[in-house]
mmCIF file of C-alpha atoms in Angstrom:
data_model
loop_
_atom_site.group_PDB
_atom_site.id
_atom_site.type_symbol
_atom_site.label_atom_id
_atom_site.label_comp_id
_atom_site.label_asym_id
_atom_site.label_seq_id
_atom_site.Cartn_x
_atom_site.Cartn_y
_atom_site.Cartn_z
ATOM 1 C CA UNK K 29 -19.366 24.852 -9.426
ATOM 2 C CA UNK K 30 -22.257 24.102 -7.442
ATOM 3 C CA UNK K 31 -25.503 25.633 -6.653
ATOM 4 C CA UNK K 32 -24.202 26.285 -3.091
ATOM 5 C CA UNK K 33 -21.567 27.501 -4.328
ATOM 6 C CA UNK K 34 -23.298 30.031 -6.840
ATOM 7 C CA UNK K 35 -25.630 31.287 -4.071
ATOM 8 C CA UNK K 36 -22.913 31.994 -1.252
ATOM 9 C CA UNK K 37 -20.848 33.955 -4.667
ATOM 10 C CA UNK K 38 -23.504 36.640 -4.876
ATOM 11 C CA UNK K 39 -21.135 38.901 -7.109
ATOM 12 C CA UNK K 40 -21.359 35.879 -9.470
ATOM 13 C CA UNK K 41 -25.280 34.767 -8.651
ATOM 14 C CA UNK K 42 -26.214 38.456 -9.165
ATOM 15 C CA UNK K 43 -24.062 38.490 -12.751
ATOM 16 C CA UNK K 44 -25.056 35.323 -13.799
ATOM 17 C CA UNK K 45 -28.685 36.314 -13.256
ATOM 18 C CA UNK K 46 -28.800 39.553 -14.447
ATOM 19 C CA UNK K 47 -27.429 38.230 -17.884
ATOM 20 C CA UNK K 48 -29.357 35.232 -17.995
ATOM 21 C CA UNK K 49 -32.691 37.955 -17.792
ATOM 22 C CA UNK K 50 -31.391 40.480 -20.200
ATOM 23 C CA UNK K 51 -30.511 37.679 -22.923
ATOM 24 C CA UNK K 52 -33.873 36.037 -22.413
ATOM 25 C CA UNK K 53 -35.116 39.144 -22.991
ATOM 26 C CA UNK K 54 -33.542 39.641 -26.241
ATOM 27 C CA UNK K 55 -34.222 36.337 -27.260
ATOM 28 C CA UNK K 56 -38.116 37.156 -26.639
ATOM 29 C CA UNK K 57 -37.701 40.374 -28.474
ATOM 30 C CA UNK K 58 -36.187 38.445 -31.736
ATOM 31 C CA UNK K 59 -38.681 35.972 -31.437
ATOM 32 C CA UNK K 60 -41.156 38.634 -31.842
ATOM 33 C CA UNK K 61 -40.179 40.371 -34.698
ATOM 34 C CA UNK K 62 -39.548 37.315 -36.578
ATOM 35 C CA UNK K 63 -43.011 36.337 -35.972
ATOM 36 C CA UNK K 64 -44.352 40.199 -36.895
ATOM 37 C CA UNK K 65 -41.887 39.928 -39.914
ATOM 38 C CA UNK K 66 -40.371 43.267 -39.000
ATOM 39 C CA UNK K 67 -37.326 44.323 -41.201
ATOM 40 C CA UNK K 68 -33.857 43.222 -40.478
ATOM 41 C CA UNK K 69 -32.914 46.561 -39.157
ATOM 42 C CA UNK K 70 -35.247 46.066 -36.026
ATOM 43 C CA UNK K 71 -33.031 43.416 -35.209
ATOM 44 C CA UNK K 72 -30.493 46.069 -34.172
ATOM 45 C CA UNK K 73 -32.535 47.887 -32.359
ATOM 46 C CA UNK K 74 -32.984 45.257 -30.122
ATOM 47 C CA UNK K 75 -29.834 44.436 -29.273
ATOM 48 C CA UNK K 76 -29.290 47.974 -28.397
ATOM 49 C CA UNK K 77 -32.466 47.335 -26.344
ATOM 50 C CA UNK K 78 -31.220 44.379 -24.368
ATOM 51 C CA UNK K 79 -27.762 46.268 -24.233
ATOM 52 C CA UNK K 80 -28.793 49.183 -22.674
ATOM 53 C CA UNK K 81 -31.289 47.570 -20.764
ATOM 54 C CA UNK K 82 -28.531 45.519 -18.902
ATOM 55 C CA UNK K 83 -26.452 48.419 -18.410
ATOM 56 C CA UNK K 84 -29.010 51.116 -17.388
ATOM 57 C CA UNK K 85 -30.241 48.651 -14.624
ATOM 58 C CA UNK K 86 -26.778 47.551 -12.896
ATOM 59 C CA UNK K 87 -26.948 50.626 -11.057
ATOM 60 C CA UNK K 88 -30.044 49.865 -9.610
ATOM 61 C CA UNK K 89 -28.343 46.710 -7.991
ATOM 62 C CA UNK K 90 -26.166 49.510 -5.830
ATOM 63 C CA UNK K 91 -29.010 51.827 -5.410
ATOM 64 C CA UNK K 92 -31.225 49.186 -3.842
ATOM 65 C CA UNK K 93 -28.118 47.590 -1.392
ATOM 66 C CA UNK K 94 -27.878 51.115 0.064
ATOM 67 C CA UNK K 95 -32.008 50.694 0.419
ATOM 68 C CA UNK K 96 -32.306 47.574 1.737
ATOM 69 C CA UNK K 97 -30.775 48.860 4.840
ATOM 70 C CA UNK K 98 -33.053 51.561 5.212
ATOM 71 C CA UNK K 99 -36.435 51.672 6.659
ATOM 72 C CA UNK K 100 -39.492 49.685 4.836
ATOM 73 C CA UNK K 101 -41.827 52.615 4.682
ATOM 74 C CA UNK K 102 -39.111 54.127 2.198
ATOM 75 C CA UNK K 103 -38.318 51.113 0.089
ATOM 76 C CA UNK K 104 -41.527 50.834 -2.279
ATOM 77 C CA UNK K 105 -41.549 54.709 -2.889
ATOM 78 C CA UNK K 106 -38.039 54.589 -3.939
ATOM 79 C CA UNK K 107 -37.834 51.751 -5.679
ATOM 80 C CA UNK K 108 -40.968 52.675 -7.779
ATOM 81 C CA UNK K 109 -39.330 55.923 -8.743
ATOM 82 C CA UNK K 110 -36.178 54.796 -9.622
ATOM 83 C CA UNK K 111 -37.564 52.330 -12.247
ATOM 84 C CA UNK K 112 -39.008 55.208 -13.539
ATOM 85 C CA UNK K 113 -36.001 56.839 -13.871
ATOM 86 C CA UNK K 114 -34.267 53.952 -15.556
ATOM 87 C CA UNK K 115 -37.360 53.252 -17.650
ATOM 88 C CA UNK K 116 -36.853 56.935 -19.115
ATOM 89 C CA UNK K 117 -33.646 56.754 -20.136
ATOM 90 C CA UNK K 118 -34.092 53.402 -21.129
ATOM 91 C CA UNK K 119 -36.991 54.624 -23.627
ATOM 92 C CA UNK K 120 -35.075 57.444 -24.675
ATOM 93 C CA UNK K 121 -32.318 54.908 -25.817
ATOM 94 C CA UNK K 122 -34.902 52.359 -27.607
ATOM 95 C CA UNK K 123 -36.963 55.073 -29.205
ATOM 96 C CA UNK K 124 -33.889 56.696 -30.712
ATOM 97 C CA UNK K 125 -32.561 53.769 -32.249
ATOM 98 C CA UNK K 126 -35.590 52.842 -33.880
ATOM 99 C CA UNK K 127 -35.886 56.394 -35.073
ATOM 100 C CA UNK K 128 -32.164 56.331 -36.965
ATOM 101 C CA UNK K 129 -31.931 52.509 -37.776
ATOM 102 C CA UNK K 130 -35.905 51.824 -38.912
ATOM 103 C CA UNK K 131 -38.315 54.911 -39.262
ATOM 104 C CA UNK K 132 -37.879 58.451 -38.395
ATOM 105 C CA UNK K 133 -40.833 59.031 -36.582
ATOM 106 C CA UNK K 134 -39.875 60.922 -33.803
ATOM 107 C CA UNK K 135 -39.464 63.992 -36.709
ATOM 108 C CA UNK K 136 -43.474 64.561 -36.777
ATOM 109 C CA UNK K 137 -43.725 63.843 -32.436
ATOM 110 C CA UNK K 138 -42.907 66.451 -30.085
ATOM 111 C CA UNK K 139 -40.173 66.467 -27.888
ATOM 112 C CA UNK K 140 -41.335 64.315 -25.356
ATOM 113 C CA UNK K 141 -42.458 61.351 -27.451
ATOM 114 C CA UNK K 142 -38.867 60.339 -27.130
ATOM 115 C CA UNK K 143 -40.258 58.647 -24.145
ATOM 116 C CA UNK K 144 -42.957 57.185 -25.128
ATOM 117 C CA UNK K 145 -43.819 53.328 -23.727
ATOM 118 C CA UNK K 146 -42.108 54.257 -20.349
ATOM 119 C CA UNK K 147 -45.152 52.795 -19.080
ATOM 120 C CA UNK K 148 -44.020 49.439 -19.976
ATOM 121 C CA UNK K 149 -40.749 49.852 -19.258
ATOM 122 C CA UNK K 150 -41.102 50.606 -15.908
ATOM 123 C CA UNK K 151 -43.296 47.416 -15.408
ATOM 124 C CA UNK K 152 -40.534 45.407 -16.844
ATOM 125 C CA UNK K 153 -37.840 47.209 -14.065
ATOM 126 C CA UNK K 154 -40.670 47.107 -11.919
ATOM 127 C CA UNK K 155 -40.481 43.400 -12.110
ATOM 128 C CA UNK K 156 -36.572 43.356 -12.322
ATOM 129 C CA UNK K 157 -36.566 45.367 -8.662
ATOM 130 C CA UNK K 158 -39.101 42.528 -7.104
ATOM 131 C CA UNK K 159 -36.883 39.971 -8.595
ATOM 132 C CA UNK K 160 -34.037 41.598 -6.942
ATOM 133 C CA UNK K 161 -35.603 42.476 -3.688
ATOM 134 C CA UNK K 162 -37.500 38.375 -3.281
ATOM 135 C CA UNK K 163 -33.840 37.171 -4.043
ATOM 136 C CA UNK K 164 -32.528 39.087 -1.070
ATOM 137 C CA UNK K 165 -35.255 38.511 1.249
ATOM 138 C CA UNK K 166 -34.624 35.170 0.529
ATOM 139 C CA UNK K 167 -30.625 34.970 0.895
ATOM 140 C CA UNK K 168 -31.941 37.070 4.452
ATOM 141 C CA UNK K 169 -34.034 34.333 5.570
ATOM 142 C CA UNK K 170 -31.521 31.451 4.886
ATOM 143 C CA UNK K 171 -29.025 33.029 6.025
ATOM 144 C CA UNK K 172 -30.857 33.758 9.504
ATOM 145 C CA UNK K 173 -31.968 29.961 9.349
ATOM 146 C CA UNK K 174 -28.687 28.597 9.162
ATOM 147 C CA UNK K 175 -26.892 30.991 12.054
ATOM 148 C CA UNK K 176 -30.098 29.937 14.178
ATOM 149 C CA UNK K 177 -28.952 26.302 13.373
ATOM 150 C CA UNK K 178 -25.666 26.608 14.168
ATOM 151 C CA UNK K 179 -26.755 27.871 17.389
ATOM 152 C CA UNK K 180 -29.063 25.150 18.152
ATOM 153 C CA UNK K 181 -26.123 22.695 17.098
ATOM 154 C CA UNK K 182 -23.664 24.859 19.440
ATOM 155 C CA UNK K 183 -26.260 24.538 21.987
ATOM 156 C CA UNK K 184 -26.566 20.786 21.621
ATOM 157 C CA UNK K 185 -23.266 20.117 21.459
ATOM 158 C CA UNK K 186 -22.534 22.217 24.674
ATOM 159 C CA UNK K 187 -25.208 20.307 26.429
ATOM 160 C CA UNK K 188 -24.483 17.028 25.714
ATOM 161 C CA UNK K 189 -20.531 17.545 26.739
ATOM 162 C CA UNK K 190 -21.887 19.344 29.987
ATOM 163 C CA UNK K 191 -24.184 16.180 30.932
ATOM 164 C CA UNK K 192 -21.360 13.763 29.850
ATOM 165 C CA UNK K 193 -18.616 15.422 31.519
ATOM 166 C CA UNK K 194 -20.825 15.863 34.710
ATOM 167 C CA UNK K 195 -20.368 12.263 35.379
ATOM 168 C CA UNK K 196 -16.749 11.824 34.936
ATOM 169 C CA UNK K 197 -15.600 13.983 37.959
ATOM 170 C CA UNK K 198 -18.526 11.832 40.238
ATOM 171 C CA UNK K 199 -16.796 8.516 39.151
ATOM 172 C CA UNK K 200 -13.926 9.705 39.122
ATOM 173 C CA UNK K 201 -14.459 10.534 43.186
ATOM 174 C CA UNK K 202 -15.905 7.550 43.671
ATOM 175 C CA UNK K 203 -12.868 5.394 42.316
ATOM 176 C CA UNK K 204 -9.858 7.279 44.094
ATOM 177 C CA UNK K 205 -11.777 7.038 47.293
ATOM 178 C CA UNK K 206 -11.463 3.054 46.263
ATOM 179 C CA UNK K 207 -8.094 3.386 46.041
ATOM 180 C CA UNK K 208 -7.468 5.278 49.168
ATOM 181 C CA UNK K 209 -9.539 2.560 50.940
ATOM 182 C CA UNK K 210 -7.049 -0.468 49.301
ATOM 183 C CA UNK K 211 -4.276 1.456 50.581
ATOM 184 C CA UNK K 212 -5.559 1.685 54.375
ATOM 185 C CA UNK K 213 -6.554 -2.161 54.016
ATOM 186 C CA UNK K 214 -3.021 -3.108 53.027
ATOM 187 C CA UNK K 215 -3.915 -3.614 49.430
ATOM 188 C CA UNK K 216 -1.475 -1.477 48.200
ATOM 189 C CA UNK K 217 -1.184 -3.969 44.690
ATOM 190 C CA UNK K 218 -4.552 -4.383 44.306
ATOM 191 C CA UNK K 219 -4.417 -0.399 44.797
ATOM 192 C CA UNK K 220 -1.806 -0.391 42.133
ATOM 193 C CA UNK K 221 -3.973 -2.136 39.545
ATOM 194 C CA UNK K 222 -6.768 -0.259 40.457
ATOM 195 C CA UNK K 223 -4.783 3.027 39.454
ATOM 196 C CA UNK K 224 -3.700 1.393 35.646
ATOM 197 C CA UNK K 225 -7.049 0.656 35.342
ATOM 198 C CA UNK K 226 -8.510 3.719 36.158
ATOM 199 C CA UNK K 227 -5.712 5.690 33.829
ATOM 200 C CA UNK K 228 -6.831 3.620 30.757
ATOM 201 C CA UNK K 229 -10.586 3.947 31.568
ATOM 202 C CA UNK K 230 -9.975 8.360 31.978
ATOM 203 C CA UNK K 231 -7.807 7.744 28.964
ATOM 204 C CA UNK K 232 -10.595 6.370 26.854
ATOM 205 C CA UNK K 233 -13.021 9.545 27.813
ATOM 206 C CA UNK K 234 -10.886 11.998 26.903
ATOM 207 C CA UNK K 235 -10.254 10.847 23.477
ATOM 208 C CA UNK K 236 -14.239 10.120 22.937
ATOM 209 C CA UNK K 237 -16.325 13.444 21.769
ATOM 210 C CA UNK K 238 -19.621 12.865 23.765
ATOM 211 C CA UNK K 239 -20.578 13.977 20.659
ATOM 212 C CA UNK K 240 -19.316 11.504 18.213
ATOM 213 C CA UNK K 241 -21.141 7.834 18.510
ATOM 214 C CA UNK K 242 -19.434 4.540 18.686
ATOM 215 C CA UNK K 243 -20.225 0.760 17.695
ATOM 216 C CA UNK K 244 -21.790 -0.750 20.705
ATOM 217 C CA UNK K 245 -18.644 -3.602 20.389
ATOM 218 C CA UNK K 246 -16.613 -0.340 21.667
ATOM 219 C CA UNK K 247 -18.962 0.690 24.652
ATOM 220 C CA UNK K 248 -18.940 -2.643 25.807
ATOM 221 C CA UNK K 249 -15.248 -2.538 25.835
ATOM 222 C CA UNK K 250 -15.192 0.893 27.248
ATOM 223 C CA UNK K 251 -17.894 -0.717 29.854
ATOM 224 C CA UNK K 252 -15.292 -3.582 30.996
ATOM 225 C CA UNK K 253 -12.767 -0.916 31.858
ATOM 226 C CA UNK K 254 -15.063 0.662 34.405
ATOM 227 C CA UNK K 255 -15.862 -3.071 35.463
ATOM 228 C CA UNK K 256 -12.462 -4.158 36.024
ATOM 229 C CA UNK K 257 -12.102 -0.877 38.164
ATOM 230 C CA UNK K 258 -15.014 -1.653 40.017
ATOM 231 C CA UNK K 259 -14.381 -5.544 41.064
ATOM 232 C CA UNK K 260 -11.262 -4.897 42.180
ATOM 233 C CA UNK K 261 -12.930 -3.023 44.517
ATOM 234 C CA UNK K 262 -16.236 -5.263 44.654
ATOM 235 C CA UNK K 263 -14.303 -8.856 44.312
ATOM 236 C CA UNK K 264 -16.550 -11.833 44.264
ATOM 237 C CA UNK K 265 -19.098 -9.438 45.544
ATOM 238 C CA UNK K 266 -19.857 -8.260 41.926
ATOM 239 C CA UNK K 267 -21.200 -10.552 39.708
ATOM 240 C CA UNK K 268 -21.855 -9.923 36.085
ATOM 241 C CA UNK K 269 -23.678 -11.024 33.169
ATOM 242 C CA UNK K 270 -23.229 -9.908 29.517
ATOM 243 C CA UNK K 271 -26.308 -11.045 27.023
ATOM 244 C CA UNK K 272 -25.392 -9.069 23.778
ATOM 245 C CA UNK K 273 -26.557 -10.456 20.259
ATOM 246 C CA UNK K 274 -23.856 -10.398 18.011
ATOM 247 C CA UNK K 275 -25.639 -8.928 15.038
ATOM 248 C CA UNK K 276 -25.825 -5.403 17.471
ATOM 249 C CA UNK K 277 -21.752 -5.217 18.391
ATOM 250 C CA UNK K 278 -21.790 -2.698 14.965
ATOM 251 C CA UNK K 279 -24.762 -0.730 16.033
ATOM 252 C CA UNK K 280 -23.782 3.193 17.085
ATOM 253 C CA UNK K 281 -24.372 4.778 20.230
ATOM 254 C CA UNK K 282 -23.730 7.092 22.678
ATOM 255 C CA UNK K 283 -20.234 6.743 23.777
ATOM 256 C CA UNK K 284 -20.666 5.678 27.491
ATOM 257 C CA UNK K 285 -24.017 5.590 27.861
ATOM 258 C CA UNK K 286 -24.198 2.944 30.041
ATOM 259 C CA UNK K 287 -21.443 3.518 32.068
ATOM 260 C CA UNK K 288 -23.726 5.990 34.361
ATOM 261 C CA UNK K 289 -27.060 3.464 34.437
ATOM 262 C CA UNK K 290 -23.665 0.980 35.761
ATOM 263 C CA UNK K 291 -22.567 3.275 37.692
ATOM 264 C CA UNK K 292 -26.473 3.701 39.778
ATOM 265 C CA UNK K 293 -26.822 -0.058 40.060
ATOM 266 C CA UNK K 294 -23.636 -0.338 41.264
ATOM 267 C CA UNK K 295 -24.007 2.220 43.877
ATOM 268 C CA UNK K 296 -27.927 0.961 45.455
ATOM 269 C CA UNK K 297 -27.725 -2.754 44.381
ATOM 270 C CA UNK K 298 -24.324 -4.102 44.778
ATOM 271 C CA UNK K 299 -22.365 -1.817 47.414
ATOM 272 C CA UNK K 300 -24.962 -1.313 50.020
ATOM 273 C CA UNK K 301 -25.655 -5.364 50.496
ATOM 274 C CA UNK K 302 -22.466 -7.567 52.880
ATOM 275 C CA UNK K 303 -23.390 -10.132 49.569
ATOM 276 C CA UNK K 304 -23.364 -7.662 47.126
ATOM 277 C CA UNK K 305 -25.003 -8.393 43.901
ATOM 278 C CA UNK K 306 -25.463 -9.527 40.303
ATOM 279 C CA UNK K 307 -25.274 -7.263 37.197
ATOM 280 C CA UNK K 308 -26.570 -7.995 33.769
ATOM 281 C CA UNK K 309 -25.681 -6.482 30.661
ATOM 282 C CA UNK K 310 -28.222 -6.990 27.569
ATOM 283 C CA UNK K 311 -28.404 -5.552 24.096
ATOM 284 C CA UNK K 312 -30.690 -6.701 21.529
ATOM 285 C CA UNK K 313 -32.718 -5.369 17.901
ATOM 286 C CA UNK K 314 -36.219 -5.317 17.357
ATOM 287 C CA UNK K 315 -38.164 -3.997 14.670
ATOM 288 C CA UNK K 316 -36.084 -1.448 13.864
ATOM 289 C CA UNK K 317 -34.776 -0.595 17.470
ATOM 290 C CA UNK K 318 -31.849 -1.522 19.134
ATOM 291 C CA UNK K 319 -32.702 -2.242 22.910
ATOM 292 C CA UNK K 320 -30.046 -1.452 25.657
ATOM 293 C CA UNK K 321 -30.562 -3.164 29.371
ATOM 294 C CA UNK K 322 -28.843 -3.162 32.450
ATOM 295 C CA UNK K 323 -30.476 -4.932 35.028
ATOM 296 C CA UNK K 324 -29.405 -5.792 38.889
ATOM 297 C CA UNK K 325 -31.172 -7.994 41.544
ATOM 298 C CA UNK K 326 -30.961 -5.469 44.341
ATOM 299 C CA UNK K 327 -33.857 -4.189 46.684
ATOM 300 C CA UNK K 328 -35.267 -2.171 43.849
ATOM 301 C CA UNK K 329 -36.697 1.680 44.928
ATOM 302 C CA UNK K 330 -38.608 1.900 48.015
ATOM 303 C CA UNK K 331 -42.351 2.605 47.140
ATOM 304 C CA UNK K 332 -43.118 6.312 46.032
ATOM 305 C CA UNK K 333 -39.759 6.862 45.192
ATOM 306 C CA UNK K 334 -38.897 7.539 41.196
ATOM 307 C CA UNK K 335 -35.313 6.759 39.943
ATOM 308 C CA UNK K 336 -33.913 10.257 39.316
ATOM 309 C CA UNK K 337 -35.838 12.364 41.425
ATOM 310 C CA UNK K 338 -33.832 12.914 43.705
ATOM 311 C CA UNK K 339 -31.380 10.303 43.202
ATOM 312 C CA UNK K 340 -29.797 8.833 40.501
ATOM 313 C CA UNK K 341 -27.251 11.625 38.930
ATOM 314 C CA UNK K 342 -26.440 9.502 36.091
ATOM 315 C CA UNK K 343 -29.733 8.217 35.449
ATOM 316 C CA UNK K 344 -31.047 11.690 34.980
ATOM 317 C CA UNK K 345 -28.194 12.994 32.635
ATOM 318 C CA UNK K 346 -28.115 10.236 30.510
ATOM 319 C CA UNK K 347 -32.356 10.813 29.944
ATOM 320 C CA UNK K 348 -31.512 13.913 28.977
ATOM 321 C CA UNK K 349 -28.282 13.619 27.132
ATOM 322 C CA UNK K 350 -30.636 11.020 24.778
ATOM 323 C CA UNK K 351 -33.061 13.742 24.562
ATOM 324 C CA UNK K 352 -30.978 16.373 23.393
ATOM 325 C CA UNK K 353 -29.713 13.514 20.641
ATOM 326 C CA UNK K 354 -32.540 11.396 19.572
ATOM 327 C CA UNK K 355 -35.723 14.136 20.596
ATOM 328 C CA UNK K 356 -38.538 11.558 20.928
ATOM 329 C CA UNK K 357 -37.107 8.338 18.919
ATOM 330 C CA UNK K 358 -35.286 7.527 22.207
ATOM 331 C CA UNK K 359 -36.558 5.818 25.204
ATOM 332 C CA UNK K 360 -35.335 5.345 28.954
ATOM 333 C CA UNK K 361 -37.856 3.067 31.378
ATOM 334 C CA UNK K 362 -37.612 1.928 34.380
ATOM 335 C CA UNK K 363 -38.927 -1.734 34.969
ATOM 336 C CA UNK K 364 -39.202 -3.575 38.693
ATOM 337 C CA UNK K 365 -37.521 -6.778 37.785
ATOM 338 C CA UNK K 366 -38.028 -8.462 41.249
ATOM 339 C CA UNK K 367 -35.718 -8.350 42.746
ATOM 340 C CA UNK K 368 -33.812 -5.379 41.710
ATOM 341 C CA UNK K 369 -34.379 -2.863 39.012
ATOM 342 C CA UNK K 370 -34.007 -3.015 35.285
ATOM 343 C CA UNK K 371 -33.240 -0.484 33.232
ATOM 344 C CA UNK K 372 -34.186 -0.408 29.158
ATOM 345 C CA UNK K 373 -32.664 2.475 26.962
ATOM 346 C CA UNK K 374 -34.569 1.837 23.259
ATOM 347 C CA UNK K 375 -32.763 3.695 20.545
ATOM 348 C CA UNK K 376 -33.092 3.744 16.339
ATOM 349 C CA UNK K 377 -30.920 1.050 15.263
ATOM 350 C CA UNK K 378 -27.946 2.811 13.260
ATOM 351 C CA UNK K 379 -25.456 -0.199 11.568
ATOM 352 C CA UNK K 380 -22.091 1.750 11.533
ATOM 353 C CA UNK K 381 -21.245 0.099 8.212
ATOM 354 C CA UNK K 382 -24.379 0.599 5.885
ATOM 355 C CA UNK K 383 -25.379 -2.761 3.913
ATOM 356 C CA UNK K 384 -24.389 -2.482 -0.099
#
């Protein structure tokens, strides 16, 4: 059993620690009257010490649940006075042991010396109660910290499927009015390939969680489904480029995270121009960092104008679906290439298979 384990068991925590206290007790108690050389009798009294000390204060573990949930103004006065309590009874037991199994002292003490050393007593339960009361102010606060963590992780997870699912109905527009197009122009079996393509592409989204990262090697595959969809509609009009180090096709990523920066250069560089355009596809590592580009040689923004104010949908969900992932190790910039536009997403370099 682990510690984890122990401390989400608190029947067995609070057991386990409430002997553990009680024999370390006794064990301090022997100790000392070895070292005082007192006679072998004391040695009973205190076990019956430790014994009745464990069982006397096991009640207070109820007494103090039914507190806890009460207001804080009450919980010191009470608390105070029960160890009191206990500590009397407590002292009542250890004094009248003493008295029949060592010296019969109490005979030549009035009534109440029976109690006698409550004082310390009570600091020991005193102790025993703020023991009890730091462990469960403690179990409180972790308990709070890890529902407010789940939350935030909810949260995340929420957001990033919102932001990634956001683009798949705007592609998915995009392509069918393609295909509708094809079909007007005649091209019914370019149409036709266009529609296999576009069911393995929609196929390959729904089985990725947006929250789940994949080798790059698998986004660029994932890439050249959306490509093939988009030069049948293109032709020679779309021209690509891939420049990806092979040492990088094992680093993980966002699954389709470029897709969307594509997507935006595809849109402004390529389809507005009678030539259309080229596309380049880049991934490299440095220092650490593994450096995504996609780059086109189209008229760039018009000056003034900021890529995602605005305009650029995907460009502004994937900056903030690699906010909500990577918080400020991640990086999206926008570079004028001239011509065109080139876009740079820097991310920690994360090998899916870990060197041995």
């Amino acid at each position: 059993m682990t510690l984890d384990d122990l401390r989400r068991n608190r029947e067995l925590l609070f057991w386990g620690l409430h002997t553990l206290g009680w024999s370390a007790y006794f064990i301090t108690q022997y100790l000392g009257a070895l070292l005082y050389e007192k006679p072998a009798s004391y040695i009973k009294v205190v076990v019956a010490a430790a014994v009745s000390g464990f069982l006397l204060s096991t009640p207070l573990r109820y007494l103090y649940r039914w507190l806890w949930r009460q207001r804080p103004v009450l919980i010191i006065p009470i608390a105070l006075f029960a160890a009191w309590c206990t500590a009397l009874a407590w002292r009542a037991v250890i004094n009248t042991s003493y008295a029949r199994l060592v010296e019969d002292w109490m005979a030549k003490e009035p009534w109440y010396g029976i109690f006698s050393g409550t004082l310390s007593s009570t600091y020991l339960l005193v102790c025993w109660s703020g023991l009890y009361f730091g462990i469960k102010y403690y179990e409180t606060l972790q308990h709070q910290r890890e529902t407010m963590l789940q939350a935030a992780a909810l949260a995340q997870e929420a957001q990033v499927k919102m932001l990634r699912y956001q683009l798949n109905p705007h592609f998915l527009f995009n392509t069918l009015n393609a295909i509708s197009t094809l079909i007007l122009d005649g091209q019914g079996k370019v149409a036709n390939q266009c529609v296999g393509r576009l069911s393995d592409f929609l196929r390959y989204t729904l089985d990725q969680d947006p929250m789940k990262k994949v080798t790059l090697r698998q986004e660029i595959d994932a890439l050249n489904l959306y490509l093939g969809i988009e030069q049948l509609r293109f032709g020679d009009r779309l021209r690509l480029e891939f420049d990806v180090d092979e040492g990088v096709t094992q680093a993980l990523v966002p699954s389709l995270v470029l897709q969307p920066l594509v997507e935006n250069s595809l849109k402004y560089a390529v389809a507005p121009r009678e030539e259309g355009g080229r596309l380049r596809i880049e991934a490299r590592e440095r220092e650490g960092k593994l450096t995504l580009v996609v780059q086109d040689d189209g008229p760039g923004l018009p000056v003034g104008v900021e890529l995602g104010a605005g305009r650029g949908v995907g460009f502004r969900n994937t900056r903030e679906r690699l906010a909500v992932l990577y918080g400020d190790q991640q990086k999206l910039a926008v570079r004028f290439s001239r011509p065109g536009l080139r876009l740079e997403i820097t991310l920690p370099f994360e090998p899916a298979t870990q060197p041995t």
